[in-house]
Amino acid sequence: MAAAAATSSFPSTTPRARARTSSCSVQSLASPRSAALRVNAEPAPAFQSVTAFAPATVANLGPGFDFLGCAVADASLSLGDTVTATLDPTLPPATVSIASVTSPSRPHLAARLSKDPLRNCAGVAALAALRALGVRSHAVAIHLTKGLPLGSGLGSSAASAAAAAKAVDALFGSRLARDDLVLAGLESEKAVSGFHADNIAPAILGGFVLVRSYDPFHLVPLASPPGLRLHFVLVTPDFEAPTSKMRAALPKEVAVQQHVRNSSQAAALVAAVLQGDAGLIGAAMSSDGIVEPTRAPLIPGMAAVKAAALRAGALGCTISGAGPTAVAVIDGEEQGEEVARRMVDAFWSAGKLKATATVAQLDRQGARVIATSAL
């Protein structure tokens, strides 16, 4: 659900209005939803700086529109975003600044991302985490390194938000509960695509996550058996699919029969994850009869890509999030290269789109601290 269009609705891609670093106070981001997150005593810093990584995510997983998602990563941790949160005494207390934004693999992205913390997903999440922690006497500078493309359907905005929330929390002693971290990240997600946790929840928790409800907020992690050798072939065409456009394509009403069929497939998907049944996971993922049929025609070549993946031996294939990335599931990585090649070829032959492919595995860890600097 990452944002792509440079409009006020998509803070993660808004062009910078000025080159200097700006800051925003915790108080200016007050939100009724997050009031319950506040803690009483102000925590002392535990580190001078903390670096956290958050993985890419695949939302919806076919029939699980807006309530199912999973985290995916590669061995090099390049499939995700990294945030370094540093104490900065030069800033006013209880503020956050975006000190730098870089993207080594996609240098052009840095110029598209705002340094205004209220218009940058990492900044919004960092502010929400500070507020949840009750920090009033310290300020934080954020250094964001983007590993994910924008508007790809790989949870780009969620990865930035998750890494920022995790880094800020660890900076002050890792005091936030699981749901508080997700709610902090959700503050930025709601500005991008609405109040939907199917990217941010798995980005923070890892694995498969079901969003049961928002009021009360209830997440259900789905613990798949350790022996499940599930891998994901992620093929991203050179084409942006803004979340707003893809949501606008959704049907306003669905027939009861369609609802029943999709609900049964979503239930089968959840059962398959819990049982470690890779074949059923793939079959259920491929069975969405409501969202995918309306979005696939907006992504050139998507139908052919799905067919090519299944012919090559993939267990299932669907659109990742709002797209345009196509995701295929395989049982083990041995056939990943061939499935990826067929999908890339199909994007070109059927849609005239160049595409890149990555074979990733289920990431069971979610957002994690990868480096610290002592006070």
mmCIF file of C-alpha atoms in Angstrom:
data_model
loop_
_atom_site.group_PDB
_atom_site.id
_atom_site.type_symbol
_atom_site.label_atom_id
_atom_site.label_comp_id
_atom_site.label_asym_id
_atom_site.label_seq_id
_atom_site.Cartn_x
_atom_site.Cartn_y
_atom_site.Cartn_z
ATOM 1 C CA MET A 1 0.000 0.000 0.000
ATOM 2 C CA ALA A 2 2.889 2.325 -0.444
ATOM 3 C CA ALA A 3 2.126 5.725 -1.873
ATOM 4 C CA ALA A 4 3.279 6.829 -5.303
ATOM 5 C CA ALA A 5 1.529 10.021 -6.401
ATOM 6 C CA ALA A 6 2.994 13.313 -5.216
ATOM 7 C CA THR A 7 -0.130 14.646 -3.541
ATOM 8 C CA SER A 8 -1.057 15.554 0.003
ATOM 9 C CA SER A 9 -2.863 12.246 0.366
ATOM 10 C CA PHE A 10 0.425 10.363 0.094
ATOM 11 C CA PRO A 11 2.933 11.713 2.590
ATOM 12 C CA SER A 12 5.610 9.152 1.836
ATOM 13 C CA THR A 13 6.167 10.526 -1.659
ATOM 14 C CA THR A 14 5.443 14.228 -1.332
ATOM 15 C CA PRO A 15 8.245 16.295 -2.917
ATOM 16 C CA ARG A 16 10.354 18.343 -0.564
ATOM 17 C CA ALA A 17 9.178 21.929 -0.277
ATOM 18 C CA ARG A 18 12.551 23.063 1.096
ATOM 19 C CA ALA A 19 16.007 21.605 1.531
ATOM 20 C CA ARG A 20 16.471 22.356 5.232
ATOM 21 C CA THR A 21 15.514 19.863 7.908
ATOM 22 C CA SER A 22 12.251 20.622 9.657
ATOM 23 C CA SER A 23 10.940 19.337 12.951
ATOM 24 C CA CYS A 24 7.546 18.654 14.433
ATOM 25 C CA SER A 25 6.492 18.426 18.044
ATOM 26 C CA VAL A 26 4.821 15.474 19.688
ATOM 27 C CA GLN A 27 1.979 17.682 20.905
ATOM 28 C CA SER A 28 1.150 18.816 17.374
ATOM 29 C CA LEU A 29 0.322 15.253 16.394
ATOM 30 C CA ALA A 30 -2.235 14.581 19.109
ATOM 31 C CA SER A 31 -4.776 11.931 18.150
ATOM 32 C CA PRO A 32 -7.773 10.561 20.071
ATOM 33 C CA ARG A 33 -7.022 7.054 18.818
ATOM 34 C CA SER A 34 -3.537 7.068 20.305
ATOM 35 C CA ALA A 35 -4.395 8.719 23.626
ATOM 36 C CA ALA A 36 -4.512 5.297 25.271
ATOM 37 C CA LEU A 37 -0.900 4.717 24.263
ATOM 38 C CA ARG A 38 0.526 7.361 26.603
ATOM 39 C CA VAL A 39 2.586 6.168 29.539
ATOM 40 C CA ASN A 40 2.860 8.039 32.838
ATOM 41 C CA ALA A 41 6.582 8.338 33.548
ATOM 42 C CA GLU A 42 8.899 9.825 30.954
ATOM 43 C CA PRO A 43 11.499 7.206 29.998
ATOM 44 C CA ALA A 44 15.210 7.952 29.961
ATOM 45 C CA PRO A 45 17.165 7.275 26.765
ATOM 46 C CA ALA A 46 18.816 3.857 26.632
ATOM 47 C CA PHE A 47 21.086 4.581 23.655
ATOM 48 C CA GLN A 48 22.497 7.493 21.703
ATOM 49 C CA SER A 49 21.215 5.976 18.477
ATOM 50 C CA VAL A 50 19.387 2.877 17.291
ATOM 51 C CA THR A 51 19.115 1.425 13.793
ATOM 52 C CA ALA A 52 16.118 -0.757 12.983
ATOM 53 C CA PHE A 53 15.084 -2.706 9.890
ATOM 54 C CA ALA A 54 11.527 -3.524 8.815
ATOM 55 C CA PRO A 55 10.695 -5.981 6.023
ATOM 56 C CA ALA A 56 8.497 -5.765 2.969
ATOM 57 C CA THR A 57 4.953 -7.039 3.340
ATOM 58 C CA VAL A 58 2.367 -8.710 1.141
ATOM 59 C CA ALA A 59 -1.108 -7.472 2.036
ATOM 60 C CA ASN A 60 -4.471 -9.030 1.170
ATOM 61 C CA LEU A 61 -3.003 -12.377 0.087
ATOM 62 C CA GLY A 62 -5.869 -12.748 -2.363
ATOM 63 C CA PRO A 63 -9.192 -13.043 -0.503
ATOM 64 C CA GLY A 64 -7.932 -11.424 2.725
ATOM 65 C CA PHE A 65 -8.535 -7.853 1.564
ATOM 66 C CA ASP A 66 -7.582 -5.347 4.275
ATOM 67 C CA PHE A 67 -7.324 -7.944 7.055
ATOM 68 C CA LEU A 68 -4.548 -10.398 6.116
ATOM 69 C CA GLY A 69 -0.882 -9.822 5.432
ATOM 70 C CA CYS A 70 2.549 -11.348 5.854
ATOM 71 C CA ALA A 71 6.144 -10.183 6.069
ATOM 72 C CA VAL A 72 8.767 -11.213 3.504
ATOM 73 C CA ALA A 73 12.509 -10.631 3.367
ATOM 74 C CA ASP A 74 15.671 -11.819 1.662
ATOM 75 C CA ALA A 75 18.889 -12.947 3.314
ATOM 76 C CA SER A 76 20.671 -9.632 2.700
ATOM 77 C CA LEU A 77 17.862 -7.566 4.300
ATOM 78 C CA SER A 78 17.692 -5.433 1.159
ATOM 79 C CA LEU A 79 13.946 -6.070 0.824
ATOM 80 C CA GLY A 80 12.846 -3.528 3.399
ATOM 81 C CA ASP A 81 13.621 -0.126 4.922
ATOM 82 C CA THR A 82 16.125 0.913 7.575
ATOM 83 C CA VAL A 83 15.802 3.799 10.038
ATOM 84 C CA THR A 84 18.415 5.205 12.411
ATOM 85 C CA ALA A 85 16.950 7.225 15.280
ATOM 86 C CA THR A 86 19.453 9.494 17.052
ATOM 87 C CA LEU A 87 19.097 11.758 20.077
ATOM 88 C CA ASP A 88 19.547 15.335 18.875
ATOM 89 C CA PRO A 89 20.015 18.019 21.560
ATOM 90 C CA THR A 90 20.013 20.770 18.919
ATOM 91 C CA LEU A 91 16.292 20.263 18.286
ATOM 92 C CA PRO A 92 13.482 21.527 20.509
ATOM 93 C CA PRO A 93 12.350 18.926 23.078
ATOM 94 C CA ALA A 94 9.674 16.445 22.033
ATOM 95 C CA THR A 95 10.290 16.973 18.323
ATOM 96 C CA VAL A 96 11.385 14.831 15.398
ATOM 97 C CA SER A 97 13.358 15.834 12.332
ATOM 98 C CA ILE A 98 14.053 13.955 9.118
ATOM 99 C CA ALA A 99 17.809 14.441 8.945
ATOM 100 C CA SER A 100 18.390 12.413 5.786
ATOM 101 C CA VAL A 101 16.669 10.222 3.226
ATOM 102 C CA THR A 102 18.731 7.929 1.015
ATOM 103 C CA SER A 103 18.094 5.004 -1.307
ATOM 104 C CA PRO A 104 21.327 3.329 -2.445
ATOM 105 C CA SER A 105 19.562 1.003 -4.881
ATOM 106 C CA ARG A 106 17.205 3.714 -6.198
ATOM 107 C CA PRO A 107 18.971 7.104 -5.849
ATOM 108 C CA HIS A 108 16.143 8.955 -7.604
ATOM 109 C CA LEU A 109 13.729 8.133 -4.776
ATOM 110 C CA ALA A 110 15.429 10.403 -2.247
ATOM 111 C CA ALA A 111 14.335 13.522 -4.121
ATOM 112 C CA ARG A 112 10.704 12.378 -4.031
ATOM 113 C CA LEU A 113 10.490 11.936 -0.282
ATOM 114 C CA SER A 114 9.614 14.838 1.983
ATOM 115 C CA LYS A 115 11.802 15.906 4.891
ATOM 116 C CA ASP A 116 8.797 17.380 6.651
ATOM 117 C CA PRO A 117 8.157 14.871 9.465
ATOM 118 C CA LEU A 118 4.403 15.313 9.057
ATOM 119 C CA ARG A 119 4.649 14.400 5.380
ATOM 120 C CA ASN A 120 7.014 11.465 5.727
ATOM 121 C CA CYS A 121 5.827 8.077 6.976
ATOM 122 C CA ALA A 122 8.916 7.553 9.117
ATOM 123 C CA GLY A 123 8.461 10.977 10.689
ATOM 124 C CA VAL A 124 4.786 10.463 11.501
ATOM 125 C CA ALA A 125 5.473 7.065 13.072
ATOM 126 C CA ALA A 126 8.442 8.403 15.057
ATOM 127 C CA LEU A 127 6.296 11.201 16.469
ATOM 128 C CA ALA A 128 3.553 8.744 17.371
ATOM 129 C CA ALA A 129 6.079 6.518 19.135
ATOM 130 C CA LEU A 130 7.463 9.465 21.109
ATOM 131 C CA ARG A 131 3.941 10.380 22.137
ATOM 132 C CA ALA A 132 3.149 6.798 23.126
ATOM 133 C CA LEU A 133 6.309 6.648 25.220
ATOM 134 C CA GLY A 134 5.576 9.960 26.908
ATOM 135 C CA VAL A 135 8.877 11.537 25.842
ATOM 136 C CA ARG A 136 8.857 15.282 26.522
ATOM 137 C CA SER A 137 12.480 16.229 27.198
ATOM 138 C CA HIS A 138 14.325 14.768 24.216
ATOM 139 C CA ALA A 139 14.264 15.160 20.448
ATOM 140 C CA VAL A 140 15.075 12.616 17.756
ATOM 141 C CA ALA A 141 16.661 12.892 14.322
ATOM 142 C CA ILE A 142 15.597 10.265 11.785
ATOM 143 C CA HIS A 143 17.828 8.912 9.022
ATOM 144 C CA LEU A 144 15.758 6.865 6.546
ATOM 145 C CA THR A 145 17.262 4.416 4.069
ATOM 146 C CA LYS A 146 14.734 3.170 1.519
ATOM 147 C CA GLY A 147 15.178 -0.326 0.197
ATOM 148 C CA LEU A 148 11.667 -0.637 -1.242
ATOM 149 C CA PRO A 149 10.261 1.092 -4.323
ATOM 150 C CA LEU A 150 7.301 3.429 -3.977
ATOM 151 C CA GLY A 151 3.836 2.449 -5.123
ATOM 152 C CA SER A 152 4.885 -1.172 -5.593
ATOM 153 C CA GLY A 153 2.415 -3.058 -3.412
ATOM 154 C CA LEU A 154 5.212 -4.233 -1.118
ATOM 155 C CA GLY A 155 4.329 -2.099 1.893
ATOM 156 C CA SER A 156 6.902 0.626 1.294
ATOM 157 C CA SER A 157 5.238 3.162 3.583
ATOM 158 C CA ALA A 158 4.629 0.519 6.258
ATOM 159 C CA ALA A 159 8.289 -0.525 6.226
ATOM 160 C CA SER A 160 9.392 3.072 6.832
ATOM 161 C CA ALA A 161 6.844 3.503 9.612
ATOM 162 C CA ALA A 162 7.616 0.170 11.272
ATOM 163 C CA ALA A 163 11.363 0.746 11.261
ATOM 164 C CA ALA A 164 10.916 4.254 12.676
ATOM 165 C CA ALA A 165 8.567 3.164 15.456
ATOM 166 C CA LYS A 166 10.852 0.260 16.389
ATOM 167 C CA ALA A 167 13.983 2.442 16.403
ATOM 168 C CA VAL A 168 12.423 5.184 18.545
ATOM 169 C CA ASP A 169 10.993 2.669 21.002
ATOM 170 C CA ALA A 170 14.366 0.940 21.374
ATOM 171 C CA LEU A 171 16.073 4.314 21.793
ATOM 172 C CA PHE A 172 14.087 4.728 25.015
ATOM 173 C CA GLY A 173 14.374 1.194 26.337
ATOM 174 C CA SER A 174 11.818 -0.799 24.293
ATOM 175 C CA ARG A 175 8.887 0.016 26.566
ATOM 176 C CA LEU A 176 5.998 -0.166 24.099
ATOM 177 C CA ALA A 177 3.771 -3.206 23.851
ATOM 178 C CA ARG A 178 3.243 -4.942 20.531
ATOM 179 C CA ASP A 179 -0.072 -3.273 19.758
ATOM 180 C CA ASP A 180 1.275 0.152 20.753
ATOM 181 C CA LEU A 181 4.057 -0.191 18.185
ATOM 182 C CA VAL A 182 1.551 -1.154 15.507
ATOM 183 C CA LEU A 183 -0.710 1.775 16.419
ATOM 184 C CA ALA A 184 2.247 4.162 16.200
ATOM 185 C CA GLY A 185 3.005 2.909 12.698
ATOM 186 C CA LEU A 186 -0.670 2.991 11.820
ATOM 187 C CA GLU A 187 -0.713 6.757 12.384
ATOM 188 C CA SER A 188 1.316 7.143 9.192
ATOM 189 C CA GLU A 189 -0.477 4.406 7.287
ATOM 190 C CA LYS A 190 -3.858 6.075 7.765
ATOM 191 C CA ALA A 191 -2.519 9.178 6.015
ATOM 192 C CA VAL A 192 -1.429 7.079 3.029
ATOM 193 C CA SER A 193 -4.263 4.643 2.417
ATOM 194 C CA GLY A 194 -6.654 4.809 5.329
ATOM 195 C CA PHE A 195 -6.734 3.067 8.693
ATOM 196 C CA HIS A 196 -5.623 -0.364 7.456
ATOM 197 C CA ALA A 197 -3.157 -2.501 9.393
ATOM 198 C CA ASP A 198 -2.597 -5.385 6.969
ATOM 199 C CA ASN A 199 0.853 -4.023 6.040
ATOM 200 C CA ILE A 200 2.030 -2.350 9.236
ATOM 201 C CA ALA A 201 1.053 -5.255 11.522
ATOM 202 C CA PRO A 202 3.164 -7.918 9.766
ATOM 203 C CA ALA A 203 5.950 -5.367 9.178
ATOM 204 C CA ILE A 204 6.278 -5.048 12.966
ATOM 205 C CA LEU A 205 5.259 -8.531 14.129
ATOM 206 C CA GLY A 206 6.570 -10.643 11.249
ATOM 207 C CA GLY A 207 4.930 -13.765 9.846
ATOM 208 C CA PHE A 208 1.245 -13.877 8.951
ATOM 209 C CA VAL A 209 -1.098 -11.528 10.806
ATOM 210 C CA LEU A 210 -4.895 -11.276 10.794
ATOM 211 C CA VAL A 211 -6.463 -7.935 11.697
ATOM 212 C CA ARG A 212 -9.613 -8.980 13.541
ATOM 213 C CA SER A 213 -10.945 -5.543 14.526
ATOM 214 C CA TYR A 214 -10.004 -1.905 15.086
ATOM 215 C CA ASP A 215 -12.414 -1.024 17.884
ATOM 216 C CA PRO A 216 -11.251 -2.682 20.012
ATOM 217 C CA PHE A 217 -7.906 -3.061 18.250
ATOM 218 C CA HIS A 218 -7.219 -6.781 17.956
ATOM 219 C CA LEU A 219 -4.465 -8.488 15.991
ATOM 220 C CA VAL A 220 -4.205 -12.258 15.607
ATOM 221 C CA PRO A 221 -0.715 -13.507 14.681
ATOM 222 C CA LEU A 222 -0.987 -16.752 12.714
ATOM 223 C CA ALA A 223 1.802 -19.072 13.807
ATOM 224 C CA SER A 224 2.701 -21.310 10.880
ATOM 225 C CA PRO A 225 4.665 -24.511 11.584
ATOM 226 C CA PRO A 226 8.469 -24.040 11.538
ATOM 227 C CA GLY A 227 8.745 -26.648 8.802
ATOM 228 C CA LEU A 228 6.737 -24.583 6.306
ATOM 229 C CA ARG A 229 9.224 -23.810 3.503
ATOM 230 C CA LEU A 230 7.163 -21.077 1.929
ATOM 231 C CA HIS A 231 8.894 -18.732 -0.502
ATOM 232 C CA PHE A 232 7.528 -15.815 -2.478
ATOM 233 C CA VAL A 233 8.399 -14.779 -6.014
ATOM 234 C CA LEU A 234 7.887 -11.014 -6.150
ATOM 235 C CA VAL A 235 7.826 -9.527 -9.639
ATOM 236 C CA THR A 236 7.551 -5.755 -9.844
ATOM 237 C CA PRO A 237 6.930 -4.134 -13.232
ATOM 238 C CA ASP A 238 8.127 -0.668 -14.180
ATOM 239 C CA PHE A 239 4.688 0.760 -13.477
ATOM 240 C CA GLU A 240 3.226 2.604 -10.508
ATOM 241 C CA ALA A 241 -0.201 1.779 -9.122
ATOM 242 C CA PRO A 242 -1.249 4.534 -6.702
ATOM 243 C CA THR A 243 -3.274 3.149 -3.832
ATOM 244 C CA SER A 244 -5.950 5.804 -4.382
ATOM 245 C CA LYS A 245 -6.498 4.696 -7.975
ATOM 246 C CA MET A 246 -6.573 1.026 -7.056
ATOM 247 C CA ARG A 247 -9.041 1.618 -4.209
ATOM 248 C CA ALA A 248 -11.266 3.680 -6.480
ATOM 249 C CA ALA A 249 -11.613 0.641 -8.741
ATOM 250 C CA LEU A 250 -13.142 -1.513 -6.026
ATOM 251 C CA PRO A 251 -16.820 -2.444 -6.313
ATOM 252 C CA LYS A 252 -19.145 -0.558 -3.983
ATOM 253 C CA GLU A 253 -21.370 -3.597 -3.497
ATOM 254 C CA VAL A 254 -20.908 -7.352 -3.806
ATOM 255 C CA ALA A 255 -23.452 -10.119 -4.120
ATOM 256 C CA VAL A 256 -24.033 -12.358 -1.122
ATOM 257 C CA GLN A 257 -22.829 -15.354 -3.126
ATOM 258 C CA GLN A 258 -19.538 -13.582 -3.905
ATOM 259 C CA HIS A 259 -19.134 -12.651 -0.263
ATOM 260 C CA VAL A 260 -19.698 -16.229 0.867
ATOM 261 C CA ARG A 261 -17.208 -17.610 -1.652
ATOM 262 C CA ASN A 262 -14.504 -15.102 -0.763
ATOM 263 C CA SER A 263 -15.079 -15.603 2.951
ATOM 264 C CA SER A 264 -14.669 -19.359 2.583
ATOM 265 C CA GLN A 265 -11.430 -18.880 0.651
ATOM 266 C CA ALA A 266 -10.081 -16.473 3.278
ATOM 267 C CA ALA A 267 -10.958 -18.972 6.005
ATOM 268 C CA ALA A 268 -9.208 -21.707 4.036
ATOM 269 C CA LEU A 269 -6.136 -19.487 3.738
ATOM 270 C CA VAL A 270 -6.002 -18.944 7.500
ATOM 271 C CA ALA A 271 -6.411 -22.673 8.130
ATOM 272 C CA ALA A 272 -3.701 -23.463 5.587
ATOM 273 C CA VAL A 273 -1.238 -21.108 7.286
ATOM 274 C CA LEU A 274 -1.901 -22.645 10.704
ATOM 275 C CA GLN A 275 -1.597 -26.174 9.299
ATOM 276 C CA GLY A 276 1.469 -25.401 7.196
ATOM 277 C CA ASP A 277 -0.277 -26.517 4.002
ATOM 278 C CA ALA A 278 1.634 -24.701 1.251
ATOM 279 C CA GLY A 279 -0.568 -26.088 -1.512
ATOM 280 C CA LEU A 280 -3.754 -24.812 0.100
ATOM 281 C CA ILE A 281 -2.126 -21.450 0.817
ATOM 282 C CA GLY A 282 -1.426 -21.075 -2.891
ATOM 283 C CA ALA A 283 -4.865 -22.254 -3.981
ATOM 284 C CA ALA A 284 -6.654 -19.915 -1.577
ATOM 285 C CA MET A 285 -4.439 -16.960 -2.520
ATOM 286 C CA SER A 286 -5.349 -17.446 -6.165
ATOM 287 C CA SER A 287 -9.089 -17.541 -5.505
ATOM 288 C CA ASP A 288 -10.071 -13.919 -4.841
ATOM 289 C CA GLY A 289 -13.239 -13.207 -6.796
ATOM 290 C CA ILE A 290 -13.880 -9.621 -5.705
ATOM 291 C CA VAL A 291 -10.790 -7.400 -5.520
ATOM 292 C CA GLU A 292 -8.326 -8.999 -7.933
ATOM 293 C CA PRO A 293 -10.758 -9.084 -10.890
ATOM 294 C CA THR A 294 -11.272 -5.310 -10.619
ATOM 295 C CA ARG A 295 -7.605 -4.414 -10.131
ATOM 296 C CA ALA A 296 -5.850 -6.818 -12.492
ATOM 297 C CA PRO A 297 -7.074 -5.042 -15.672
ATOM 298 C CA LEU A 298 -5.421 -1.834 -14.408
ATOM 299 C CA ILE A 299 -2.002 -3.533 -14.382
ATOM 300 C CA PRO A 300 -0.906 -4.321 -17.965
ATOM 301 C CA GLY A 301 -0.202 -8.012 -18.389
ATOM 302 C CA MET A 302 -1.232 -9.118 -14.889
ATOM 303 C CA ALA A 303 -3.595 -11.880 -16.025
ATOM 304 C CA ALA A 304 -0.897 -13.341 -18.264
ATOM 305 C CA VAL A 305 1.663 -13.101 -15.470
ATOM 306 C CA LYS A 306 -0.564 -15.078 -13.118
ATOM 307 C CA ALA A 307 -1.160 -17.734 -15.744
ATOM 308 C CA ALA A 308 2.572 -17.964 -16.474
ATOM 309 C CA ALA A 309 3.405 -18.401 -12.791
ATOM 310 C CA LEU A 310 0.920 -21.242 -12.388
ATOM 311 C CA ARG A 311 2.148 -22.969 -15.558
ATOM 312 C CA ALA A 312 5.703 -22.748 -14.231
ATOM 313 C CA GLY A 313 4.704 -24.633 -11.096
ATOM 314 C CA ALA A 314 3.816 -21.911 -8.615
ATOM 315 C CA LEU A 315 1.285 -22.992 -6.006
ATOM 316 C CA GLY A 316 -0.619 -19.731 -6.356
ATOM 317 C CA CYS A 317 -0.358 -16.165 -7.609
ATOM 318 C CA THR A 318 -2.135 -12.880 -6.969
ATOM 319 C CA ILE A 319 -1.562 -9.127 -6.725
ATOM 320 C CA SER A 320 0.548 -8.011 -3.782
ATOM 321 C CA GLY A 321 -1.364 -5.313 -1.914
ATOM 322 C CA ALA A 322 -2.674 -2.703 -4.326
ATOM 323 C CA GLY A 323 -0.079 -3.741 -6.915
ATOM 324 C CA PRO A 324 1.520 -3.622 -9.368
ATOM 325 C CA THR A 325 3.774 -6.341 -7.912
ATOM 326 C CA ALA A 326 2.649 -9.877 -8.668
ATOM 327 C CA VAL A 327 3.361 -12.409 -5.930
ATOM 328 C CA ALA A 328 3.606 -16.145 -6.496
ATOM 329 C CA VAL A 329 4.107 -18.707 -3.742
ATOM 330 C CA ILE A 330 6.348 -21.740 -4.053
ATOM 331 C CA ASP A 331 7.212 -24.553 -1.654
ATOM 332 C CA GLY A 332 10.965 -24.007 -1.319
ATOM 333 C CA GLU A 333 13.178 -21.759 -3.412
ATOM 334 C CA GLU A 334 14.511 -24.295 -5.930
ATOM 335 C CA GLN A 335 11.995 -23.381 -8.631
ATOM 336 C CA GLY A 336 12.005 -19.687 -7.807
ATOM 337 C CA GLU A 337 14.333 -18.669 -10.624
ATOM 338 C CA GLU A 338 12.243 -20.361 -13.319
ATOM 339 C CA VAL A 339 8.936 -19.028 -11.981
ATOM 340 C CA ALA A 340 10.428 -15.538 -11.784
ATOM 341 C CA ARG A 341 11.739 -15.728 -15.358
ATOM 342 C CA ARG A 342 8.357 -16.783 -16.714
ATOM 343 C CA MET A 343 6.583 -13.992 -14.844
ATOM 344 C CA VAL A 344 9.048 -11.328 -16.000
ATOM 345 C CA ASP A 345 8.694 -12.546 -19.594
ATOM 346 C CA ALA A 346 4.894 -12.412 -19.324
ATOM 347 C CA PHE A 347 4.925 -8.821 -18.093
ATOM 348 C CA TRP A 348 6.914 -7.889 -21.183
ATOM 349 C CA SER A 349 5.078 -9.997 -23.768
ATOM 350 C CA ALA A 350 1.556 -9.237 -22.522
ATOM 351 C CA GLY A 351 1.956 -5.812 -20.943
ATOM 352 C CA LYS A 352 5.088 -4.364 -22.577
ATOM 353 C CA LEU A 353 6.434 -3.687 -19.087
ATOM 354 C CA LYS A 354 9.956 -4.346 -17.906
ATOM 355 C CA ALA A 355 10.007 -6.048 -14.528
ATOM 356 C CA THR A 356 12.400 -7.122 -11.816
ATOM 357 C CA ALA A 357 12.069 -10.251 -9.698
ATOM 358 C CA THR A 358 13.095 -11.235 -6.186
ATOM 359 C CA VAL A 359 12.707 -14.577 -4.464
ATOM 360 C CA ALA A 360 12.037 -13.986 -0.769
ATOM 361 C CA GLN A 361 11.073 -16.095 2.199
ATOM 362 C CA LEU A 362 8.534 -15.649 4.942
ATOM 363 C CA ASP A 363 10.002 -13.240 7.488
ATOM 364 C CA ARG A 364 8.976 -14.451 10.934
ATOM 365 C CA GLN A 365 10.761 -11.711 12.882
ATOM 366 C CA GLY A 366 9.351 -8.417 11.621
ATOM 367 C CA ALA A 367 10.886 -5.094 12.618
ATOM 368 C CA ARG A 368 14.108 -5.552 14.551
ATOM 369 C CA VAL A 369 17.029 -3.598 15.936
ATOM 370 C CA ILE A 370 20.208 -4.216 13.942
ATOM 371 C CA ALA A 371 22.616 -1.715 15.548
ATOM 372 C CA THR A 372 22.926 0.527 18.603
ATOM 373 C CA SER A 373 25.270 3.261 19.788
ATOM 374 C CA ALA A 374 25.861 3.732 23.508
ATOM 375 C CA LEU A 375 25.200 6.992 25.330
#
